[in-house]
Amino acid sequence: MRERIRIASAPFDPEEEMVRFRAQLADAGAVVSFLGLVRARNAAGAVTALSLQHYPGMTERDIGDALNEAASRWALEAALVIHRIGDLAPAEPIVLVATASKHRRAAFEAADFLMDHLKCRALFWKCETGEGGRSWIEPRTDDYADAARWDG
Amino acid sequence: MRERIRIASAPFDPEEEMVRFRAQLADAGAVVSFLGLVRARNAAGAVTALSLQHYPGMTERDIGDALNEAASRWALEAALVIHRIGDLAPAEPIVLVATASKHRRAAFEAADFLMDHLKCRALFWKCETGEGGRSWIEPRTDDYADAARWDG
Amino acid sequence: MATLLFFGRLGDLAGGVERALGLSTALSVADVIGIIEQSDRLLASALAEERVRYAINGTIVDGEALIEDEDELAFLPPVSGG
Amino acid sequence: MATLLFFGRLGDLAGGVERALGLSTALSVADVIGIIEQSDRLLASALAEERVRYAINGTIVDGEALIEDEDELAFLPPVSGG
């Protein structure tokens, strides 16, 4: 499986990244992408800024481990993870996951698995600023339940 | 939910379509896309061409019904279905499905549901030409089982 | 004239997707297959297969449904998209 | 010098992500938290919470693991990405 991990400290262009991701494919029949965007509202009201922190080195290794697990579970031709760090504004892309496989189920499930990992297991810390003040975000109960679906 | 159905008789650019799809979004946090590509090989060997037929009018109405069902099951901000007809070469895009929602599970599930519908319930007929000769394709047993996951 | 539409492999058997059929009276889908059988038993047998669905003017119907002049009757074999 | 790293809300409490700590001998993570407690009980209490994990030089460890001079000890509160 061809894989690429990128921790981006500046905005990235999702469609440009997808053109690049697709250019390397030889005989994929299915390409799934997930794009996460900063939402302009949370439960407490308007969100004006989001700040993302990571642990350089350890975060990348952990995502590499998740990609290895995906490769062992599904027949993937390629997988991509791009994750922003730093300060983000509403509507900006935070995360892009792409997977490619012969048949669609592998690509869907692997993208779903990788997103569950990024959402509540990968080493990122997310701080929201807005009407509700400034607060460090924790995954929702749903997010933990989603991630647990893949546990052995 | 904003929706768009396009039956394309000429090649389309998936990333250009995704730029357009994303431009209409107001407060989506999750965008899932599925892109299906013509595979260069099947079980019988090399595939040289694929030809897709639809029933103008009825095919679009049926896809519209599937989009309505998706909208009633999941909180979607927008959904897109583009499906090729006519003659296609290996590696060409056949189908693009995109969904947008606040949270990722709705976008993932709706895209998965729509693809299952397009794969074995929507009114398309697919003919492959290659080493194995010329043959009309039927969905795999897996495809029918996948589609049945959503039945009531 | 009514229009008959043959999709997928049925079009190969019929020698084309579309065929016109003059009707002096309303006929059931089964009657139409019976007429086709007189000239093309192979096609008629394929049309009568259980997995082939029928649509009149874009609505799925069963074999007893009636078609009249100006109607469009489509024979839909198993589909496959994506 | 060893390096202490405080991520997420722990960085707010510590007044910064990174802090240097001179070590004359190897100390356990629990010992380090004990040292911090002498000057900052609020931070030490946050570091000792069950949901906070520890990593030494990028590997997850428990509270009894030892850090030596030149090591990097990171305190990892609940994560959230995507």
Coordinates of C-alpha atoms in Angstrom, one line a residue:
Chain A
M1 CA 0.0 0.0 0.0
R2 CA 1.3 3.5 -0.9
E3 CA 0.8 5.8 2.0
R4 CA 1.3 9.4 2.8
I5 CA 1.0 11.3 6.1
R6 CA 1.2 15.1 6.2
I7 CA 0.9 17.3 9.2
A8 CA 0.1 20.7 7.6
S9 CA 0.8 23.9 9.5
A10 CA -0.8 26.0 6.7
P11 CA -4.1 25.6 4.8
F12 CA -4.2 22.9 2.1
D13 CA -6.3 22.5 -1.0
P14 CA -8.3 19.2 -0.7
E15 CA -9.1 18.9 -4.4
E16 CA -5.5 19.5 -5.4
E17 CA -4.5 16.8 -2.9
M18 CA -7.0 14.4 -4.4
V19 CA -5.7 15.0 -7.9
R20 CA -2.3 14.1 -6.6
F21 CA -3.6 11.1 -4.7
R22 CA -5.4 9.8 -7.8
A23 CA -2.5 10.3 -10.1
Q24 CA -0.6 7.4 -8.4
L25 CA -3.3 4.8 -8.8
A26 CA -2.9 1.9 -11.1
D27 CA -6.0 -0.3 -10.9
A28 CA -8.2 1.1 -8.2
G29 CA -12.0 0.9 -8.8
A30 CA -13.0 2.8 -5.7
V31 CA -11.7 6.0 -4.1
V32 CA -13.2 7.3 -0.9
S33 CA -12.4 10.7 0.6
F34 CA -13.4 12.3 3.9
L35 CA -12.9 16.0 4.4
G36 CA -13.4 17.5 7.8
L37 CA -14.1 21.3 8.0
V38 CA -14.1 23.7 10.9
R39 CA -17.8 24.3 11.8
A40 CA -18.9 27.9 12.4
R41 CA -21.1 26.9 15.3
N42 CA -20.9 24.5 18.2
A43 CA -23.4 23.8 21.0
A44 CA -22.3 27.0 22.8
G45 CA -22.8 29.3 19.8
A46 CA -20.6 30.9 17.2
V47 CA -17.0 29.6 16.8
T48 CA -14.5 32.1 15.8
A49 CA -11.3 30.1 15.8
L50 CA -9.9 26.7 16.3
S51 CA -6.4 25.8 17.3
L52 CA -4.8 22.4 16.9
Q53 CA -1.7 21.1 18.6
H54 CA 0.2 17.9 17.9
Y55 CA 3.3 16.1 19.3
P56 CA 5.8 16.2 16.5
G57 CA 7.2 12.7 15.8
M58 CA 4.9 10.7 18.1
T59 CA 1.7 11.9 16.3
E60 CA 3.1 10.9 12.9
R61 CA 4.3 7.5 14.2
D62 CA 0.9 6.8 15.7
I63 CA -0.9 7.7 12.4
G64 CA 1.6 5.4 10.6
D65 CA 0.6 2.6 13.0
A66 CA -3.1 3.2 12.1
L67 CA -2.3 3.1 8.4
N68 CA -0.4 -0.2 8.9
E69 CA -3.4 -1.6 10.7
A70 CA -5.7 -0.4 7.9
A71 CA -3.4 -2.1 5.4
S72 CA -3.5 -5.3 7.3
R73 CA -7.3 -5.3 7.5
W74 CA -8.3 -4.1 4.0
A75 CA -6.8 -4.6 0.5
L76 CA -5.9 -1.0 -0.1
E77 CA -3.9 0.3 -3.1
A78 CA -3.2 3.7 -1.4
A79 CA -4.1 5.8 1.6
L80 CA -3.6 9.4 2.5
V81 CA -3.9 11.4 5.8
I82 CA -3.5 15.1 5.9
H83 CA -4.2 16.9 9.2
R84 CA -3.9 20.5 10.0
I85 CA -2.3 22.0 13.1
G86 CA -2.1 25.7 14.1
D87 CA -4.8 28.3 14.0
L88 CA -7.9 27.6 11.7
A89 CA -10.9 29.7 10.8
P90 CA -14.5 28.4 10.3
A91 CA -15.0 26.5 7.0
E92 CA -11.3 25.7 6.7
P93 CA -10.3 22.1 6.0
I94 CA -8.9 20.3 9.1
V95 CA -8.4 16.8 7.9
L96 CA -8.4 14.9 4.7
V97 CA -8.4 11.1 4.5
A98 CA -8.4 9.2 1.2
T99 CA -8.3 5.5 0.5
A100 CA -8.2 3.6 -2.8
S101 CA -9.0 -0.1 -3.4
K102 CA -10.3 -2.5 -6.1
H103 CA -13.8 -2.7 -4.5
R104 CA -15.7 -0.1 -2.7
R105 CA -16.3 -1.7 0.7
A106 CA -12.6 -1.8 1.6
A107 CA -12.2 1.9 0.7
F108 CA -15.3 2.9 2.7
E109 CA -14.4 1.0 5.8
A110 CA -10.7 2.0 5.8
A111 CA -11.6 5.7 5.5
D112 CA -14.2 5.3 8.3
F113 CA -11.6 3.5 10.5
L114 CA -8.9 6.1 9.9
M115 CA -11.3 8.9 10.7
D116 CA -12.4 7.3 13.9
H117 CA -8.7 6.9 14.9
L118 CA -7.9 10.6 14.0
K119 CA -11.0 11.8 15.8
C120 CA -10.3 10.3 19.2
R121 CA -7.1 8.3 19.3
A122 CA -4.5 10.2 17.3
L123 CA -2.3 12.7 19.2
F124 CA -4.0 16.0 18.5
W125 CA -5.4 18.6 20.9
K126 CA -8.1 21.0 19.8
C127 CA -9.1 24.3 21.4
E128 CA -12.1 26.2 20.3
T129 CA -12.6 30.0 20.8
G130 CA -16.0 31.5 20.4
E131 CA -19.2 32.8 22.1
G132 CA -18.8 30.0 24.7
G133 CA -15.2 31.3 25.5
R134 CA -12.1 29.2 25.0
S135 CA -12.2 25.5 25.6
W136 CA -10.3 22.3 24.9
I137 CA -12.5 19.9 23.0
E138 CA -12.9 16.2 23.9
P139 CA -14.4 13.7 21.6
R140 CA -18.1 13.1 21.9
T141 CA -19.4 9.8 23.5
D142 CA -20.4 8.8 19.9
D143 CA -16.8 9.3 18.7
Y144 CA -15.5 6.9 21.3
A145 CA -18.2 4.4 20.5
D146 CA -17.4 4.7 16.8
A147 CA -13.7 4.0 17.4
A148 CA -14.5 1.0 19.6
R149 CA -16.3 -0.6 16.6
W150 CA -12.9 -1.6 15.2
D151 CA -11.5 -3.1 18.4
G152 CA -10.7 -6.8 18.3
Chain B
M1 CA -31.1 19.1 1.6
R2 CA -29.6 20.5 -1.6
E3 CA -29.3 17.8 -4.2
R4 CA -28.0 17.4 -7.7
I5 CA -28.2 14.5 -10.1
R6 CA -26.3 14.4 -13.3
I7 CA -26.2 11.7 -15.9
A8 CA -23.1 12.5 -17.9
S9 CA -22.6 11.2 -21.5
A10 CA -19.0 12.6 -21.6
P11 CA -16.1 12.4 -19.1
F12 CA -16.4 14.5 -16.0
D13 CA -13.7 16.0 -13.7
P14 CA -14.3 14.6 -10.2
E15 CA -12.2 17.3 -8.4
E16 CA -13.8 20.1 -10.3
E17 CA -17.2 18.7 -9.3
M18 CA -16.1 18.5 -5.7
V19 CA -15.0 22.2 -5.7
R20 CA -18.4 23.1 -7.0
F21 CA -20.1 20.8 -4.5
R22 CA -18.2 22.3 -1.6
A23 CA -18.8 25.9 -2.7
Q24 CA -22.5 25.6 -1.8
L25 CA -21.9 24.4 1.8
A26 CA -22.8 26.7 4.7
D27 CA -22.0 24.8 7.9
A28 CA -20.9 21.3 7.0
G29 CA -18.3 19.7 9.2
A30 CA -18.0 16.5 7.1
V31 CA -17.8 15.9 3.4
V32 CA -17.6 12.3 2.1
S33 CA -17.0 11.4 -1.6
F34 CA -17.0 8.1 -3.4
L35 CA -15.4 7.9 -6.8
G36 CA -15.8 4.8 -9.0
L37 CA -13.3 4.2 -11.7
V38 CA -13.3 1.7 -14.6
R39 CA -10.9 -1.1 -13.7
A40 CA -8.4 -2.3 -16.3
R41 CA -8.9 -5.9 -15.3
N42 CA -11.7 -8.2 -14.3
A43 CA -11.8 -11.9 -13.4
A44 CA -11.6 -12.9 -17.1
G45 CA -8.5 -10.7 -17.8
A46 CA -7.9 -7.3 -19.4
V47 CA -10.9 -5.0 -19.9
T48 CA -10.6 -2.7 -22.9
A49 CA -14.0 -0.9 -22.8
L50 CA -17.1 -0.4 -20.7
S51 CA -20.4 0.7 -22.0
L52 CA -23.2 2.1 -19.8
Q53 CA -26.8 2.4 -20.7
H54 CA -29.7 4.1 -18.8
Y55 CA -33.4 4.7 -19.2
P56 CA -33.7 8.5 -19.6
G57 CA -36.2 9.9 -17.2
M58 CA -36.9 6.8 -15.1
T59 CA -33.2 6.5 -14.1
E60 CA -33.1 10.1 -12.8
R61 CA -36.5 9.7 -11.0
D62 CA -35.2 6.5 -9.3
I63 CA -32.0 8.2 -8.1
G64 CA -34.1 11.2 -6.9
D65 CA -36.1 8.7 -4.8
A66 CA -32.9 7.3 -3.4
L67 CA -31.7 10.8 -2.5
N68 CA -35.1 11.5 -0.8
E69 CA -34.7 8.4 1.2
A70 CA -31.1 9.4 2.2
A71 CA -32.5 12.9 3.2
S72 CA -35.1 11.2 5.4
R73 CA -32.6 8.9 7.1
W74 CA -29.7 11.3 7.7
A75 CA -29.3 15.0 8.4
L76 CA -27.6 16.0 5.2
E77 CA -26.8 19.5 4.1
A78 CA -26.2 18.4 0.4
A79 CA -25.8 15.4 -1.8
L80 CA -24.5 14.9 -5.3
V81 CA -24.8 12.0 -7.7
I82 CA -23.0 12.0 -11.1
H83 CA -23.1 8.8 -13.2
R84 CA -21.6 8.2 -16.6
I85 CA -23.3 6.6 -19.5
G86 CA -21.9 5.8 -23.0
D87 CA -18.5 4.3 -23.7
L88 CA -15.8 4.4 -21.1
A89 CA -12.1 3.5 -21.1
P90 CA -10.1 1.9 -18.2
A91 CA -9.3 4.4 -15.4
E92 CA -12.1 6.7 -16.4
P93 CA -14.5 8.0 -13.7
I94 CA -17.9 6.2 -13.8
V95 CA -19.6 7.5 -10.7
L96 CA -19.2 10.2 -8.1
V97 CA -21.3 10.5 -5.0
A98 CA -20.7 13.2 -2.5
T99 CA -22.5 13.9 0.8
A100 CA -22.1 16.7 3.4
S101 CA -23.4 16.9 6.9
K102 CA -22.6 18.4 10.3
H103 CA -21.1 15.2 11.7
R104 CA -19.2 12.5 9.9
R105 CA -21.3 9.4 10.5
A106 CA -24.3 10.8 8.5
A107 CA -22.1 11.7 5.5
F108 CA -20.3 8.3 5.6
E109 CA -23.5 6.3 5.8
A110 CA -25.4 8.3 3.2
A111 CA -22.6 8.0 0.7
D112 CA -22.4 4.2 1.4
F113 CA -26.2 3.9 1.0
L114 CA -26.3 5.8 -2.3
M115 CA -23.5 3.8 -3.8
D116 CA -25.2 0.5 -2.8
H117 CA -28.3 1.8 -4.6
L118 CA -26.4 2.9 -7.7
K119 CA -24.5 -0.4 -7.8
C120 CA -27.4 -2.8 -7.9
R121 CA -30.8 -1.0 -7.8
A122 CA -30.5 2.1 -10.0
L123 CA -31.5 1.7 -13.7
F124 CA -28.1 1.3 -15.4
W125 CA -26.9 -1.6 -17.6
K126 CA -23.2 -2.2 -17.9
C127 CA -21.4 -4.1 -20.7
E128 CA -17.7 -5.0 -20.5
T129 CA -15.5 -5.7 -23.5
G130 CA -12.1 -7.4 -23.0
E131 CA -10.2 -10.6 -23.1
G132 CA -13.2 -12.5 -21.9
G133 CA -15.3 -11.2 -24.8
R134 CA -18.3 -8.9 -24.5
S135 CA -20.6 -9.4 -21.5
W136 CA -23.4 -7.7 -19.6
I137 CA -22.4 -7.3 -16.0
E138 CA -24.6 -8.2 -13.0
P139 CA -23.9 -7.0 -9.5
R140 CA -21.8 -9.4 -7.3
T141 CA -23.6 -11.3 -4.5
D142 CA -21.7 -9.0 -2.1
D143 CA -23.3 -6.0 -3.8
Y144 CA -26.8 -7.3 -3.3
A145 CA -26.0 -8.1 0.4
D146 CA -24.6 -4.6 0.8
A147 CA -27.7 -3.0 -0.6
A148 CA -29.9 -5.2 1.6
R149 CA -28.3 -3.7 4.8
W150 CA -30.4 -0.6 4.4
D151 CA -33.8 -2.4 4.0
G152 CA -36.4 -1.9 6.6
Chain C
M1 CA -47.8 3.1 -32.3
A2 CA -46.5 1.9 -28.9
T3 CA -42.8 1.8 -28.2
L4 CA -41.0 -1.2 -26.8
L5 CA -37.6 -0.7 -25.1
F6 CA -35.1 -3.5 -24.5
F7 CA -32.3 -2.7 -22.1
G8 CA -29.0 -4.4 -21.4
R9 CA -28.6 -7.9 -22.9
L10 CA -32.2 -7.8 -24.1
G11 CA -31.2 -5.1 -26.6
D12 CA -28.6 -7.4 -28.0
L13 CA -31.2 -10.1 -28.5
A14 CA -33.8 -7.7 -30.0
G15 CA -31.2 -6.2 -32.4
G16 CA -31.6 -2.7 -30.9
V17 CA -33.0 -0.9 -27.9
E18 CA -36.2 0.4 -29.5
R19 CA -38.9 -1.2 -31.5
A20 CA -42.3 0.2 -32.6
L21 CA -45.5 -1.9 -32.2
G22 CA -48.8 -1.1 -33.8
L23 CA -51.7 -1.8 -31.4
S24 CA -55.3 -1.9 -32.5
T25 CA -56.5 -2.6 -29.0
A26 CA -55.0 -2.6 -25.4
L27 CA -52.8 -5.6 -24.7
S28 CA -51.2 -6.9 -21.6
V29 CA -47.4 -7.2 -21.2
A30 CA -47.8 -11.0 -21.4
D31 CA -49.8 -10.6 -24.7
V32 CA -47.0 -8.5 -26.1
I33 CA -44.4 -11.1 -25.2
G34 CA -46.8 -13.7 -26.9
I35 CA -46.7 -11.6 -30.1
I36 CA -42.9 -11.4 -30.0
E37 CA -42.7 -15.1 -29.5
Q38 CA -44.3 -15.7 -32.9
S39 CA -41.3 -14.2 -34.6
D40 CA -38.5 -14.5 -32.0
R41 CA -38.7 -17.3 -29.5
L42 CA -35.3 -16.6 -28.0
L43 CA -36.1 -12.9 -27.3
A44 CA -39.6 -13.8 -25.9
S45 CA -38.1 -16.4 -23.6
A46 CA -35.5 -13.9 -22.3
L47 CA -38.3 -11.3 -21.8
A48 CA -40.4 -13.7 -19.7
E49 CA -37.5 -14.5 -17.3
E50 CA -38.4 -14.0 -13.7
R51 CA -35.7 -11.4 -13.2
V52 CA -36.8 -9.2 -16.0
R53 CA -39.1 -6.3 -14.8
Y54 CA -41.5 -4.3 -16.9
A55 CA -42.3 -0.6 -16.9
I56 CA -45.1 1.2 -18.7
N57 CA -44.4 4.9 -19.2
G58 CA -41.7 4.8 -16.5
T59 CA -43.7 2.9 -13.8
I60 CA -42.9 -0.6 -12.8
V61 CA -45.9 -3.0 -13.6
D62 CA -46.6 -6.7 -13.6
G63 CA -47.3 -8.9 -16.7
E64 CA -51.0 -8.3 -16.6
A65 CA -50.7 -4.5 -16.9
L66 CA -52.2 -3.1 -20.2
I67 CA -50.4 -1.0 -22.8
E68 CA -52.3 1.1 -25.3
D69 CA -51.2 2.9 -28.4
E70 CA -48.7 5.7 -27.7
D71 CA -47.5 3.9 -24.5
E72 CA -43.9 3.0 -23.8
L73 CA -43.2 -0.5 -22.5
A74 CA -39.7 -1.1 -21.2
F75 CA -38.1 -4.5 -20.4
L76 CA -35.6 -4.2 -17.6
P77 CA -33.1 -7.0 -17.0
P78 CA -31.0 -7.1 -13.8
V79 CA -29.3 -3.7 -13.5
S80 CA -25.7 -2.9 -12.7
G81 CA -24.2 0.6 -12.2
G82 CA -21.4 2.3 -10.4
Chain D
M1 CA 18.3 18.8 31.5
A2 CA 15.1 16.8 30.9
T3 CA 12.3 18.3 28.9
L4 CA 8.7 18.2 30.1
L5 CA 5.9 18.7 27.6
F6 CA 2.4 19.7 28.5
F7 CA -0.2 19.3 25.8
G8 CA -3.8 20.6 25.4
R9 CA -5.3 22.1 28.6
L10 CA -2.2 21.0 30.6
G11 CA -0.2 23.6 28.6
D12 CA -2.6 26.3 29.8
L13 CA -2.1 25.3 33.4
A14 CA 1.6 25.0 33.0
G15 CA 1.9 28.4 31.3
G16 CA 3.5 26.9 28.2
V17 CA 4.0 23.6 26.4
E18 CA 7.6 23.1 27.3
R19 CA 9.5 23.3 30.6
A20 CA 13.1 22.2 31.4
L21 CA 13.8 20.1 34.5
G22 CA 17.3 19.5 35.9
L23 CA 17.7 16.0 37.2
S24 CA 20.6 14.8 39.3
T25 CA 19.3 11.3 39.4
A26 CA 16.7 9.2 37.5
L27 CA 13.2 9.9 38.7
S28 CA 9.8 8.2 38.1
V29 CA 7.0 10.1 36.4
A30 CA 5.2 10.1 39.8
D31 CA 8.3 11.7 41.4
V32 CA 8.3 14.4 38.8
I33 CA 4.6 15.1 39.5
G34 CA 5.6 15.3 43.2
I35 CA 8.2 17.9 42.4
I36 CA 5.7 20.0 40.4
E37 CA 3.3 19.7 43.3
Q38 CA 5.6 21.7 45.5
S39 CA 5.2 24.8 43.4
D40 CA 2.0 24.2 41.5
R41 CA -0.7 22.0 43.1
L42 CA -3.3 22.7 40.5
L43 CA -1.0 21.5 37.6
A44 CA 0.2 18.5 39.6
S45 CA -3.4 17.5 40.3
A46 CA -4.3 17.8 36.6
L47 CA -1.2 15.7 35.6
A48 CA -2.2 13.0 38.0
E49 CA -5.7 12.6 36.6
E50 CA -6.4 9.1 35.4
R51 CA -7.1 10.1 31.9
V52 CA -3.7 11.8 31.4
R53 CA -1.2 9.5 29.8
Y54 CA 2.6 9.7 30.0
A55 CA 5.2 9.3 27.2
I56 CA 8.9 9.1 27.6
N57 CA 10.8 9.9 24.4
G58 CA 7.7 9.2 22.4
T59 CA 6.7 5.9 24.1
I60 CA 3.7 5.5 26.3
V61 CA 4.7 4.6 29.9
D62 CA 3.1 4.2 33.3
G63 CA 3.8 6.4 36.4
E64 CA 6.6 4.2 37.6
A65 CA 8.7 4.6 34.5
L66 CA 12.0 6.4 35.0
I67 CA 13.2 9.5 33.3
E68 CA 16.9 10.5 33.2
D69 CA 18.7 13.6 32.1
E70 CA 18.2 14.4 28.4
D71 CA 14.9 12.5 28.3
E72 CA 11.6 14.0 27.2
L73 CA 8.5 13.4 29.3
A74 CA 5.2 14.3 27.8
F75 CA 1.9 14.6 29.6
L76 CA -1.0 13.7 27.2
P77 CA -4.5 14.7 28.2
P78 CA -7.5 13.3 26.3
V79 CA -6.9 13.9 22.6
S80 CA -9.2 15.2 19.9
G81 CA -8.5 15.6 16.3
G82 CA -10.3 15.7 12.9

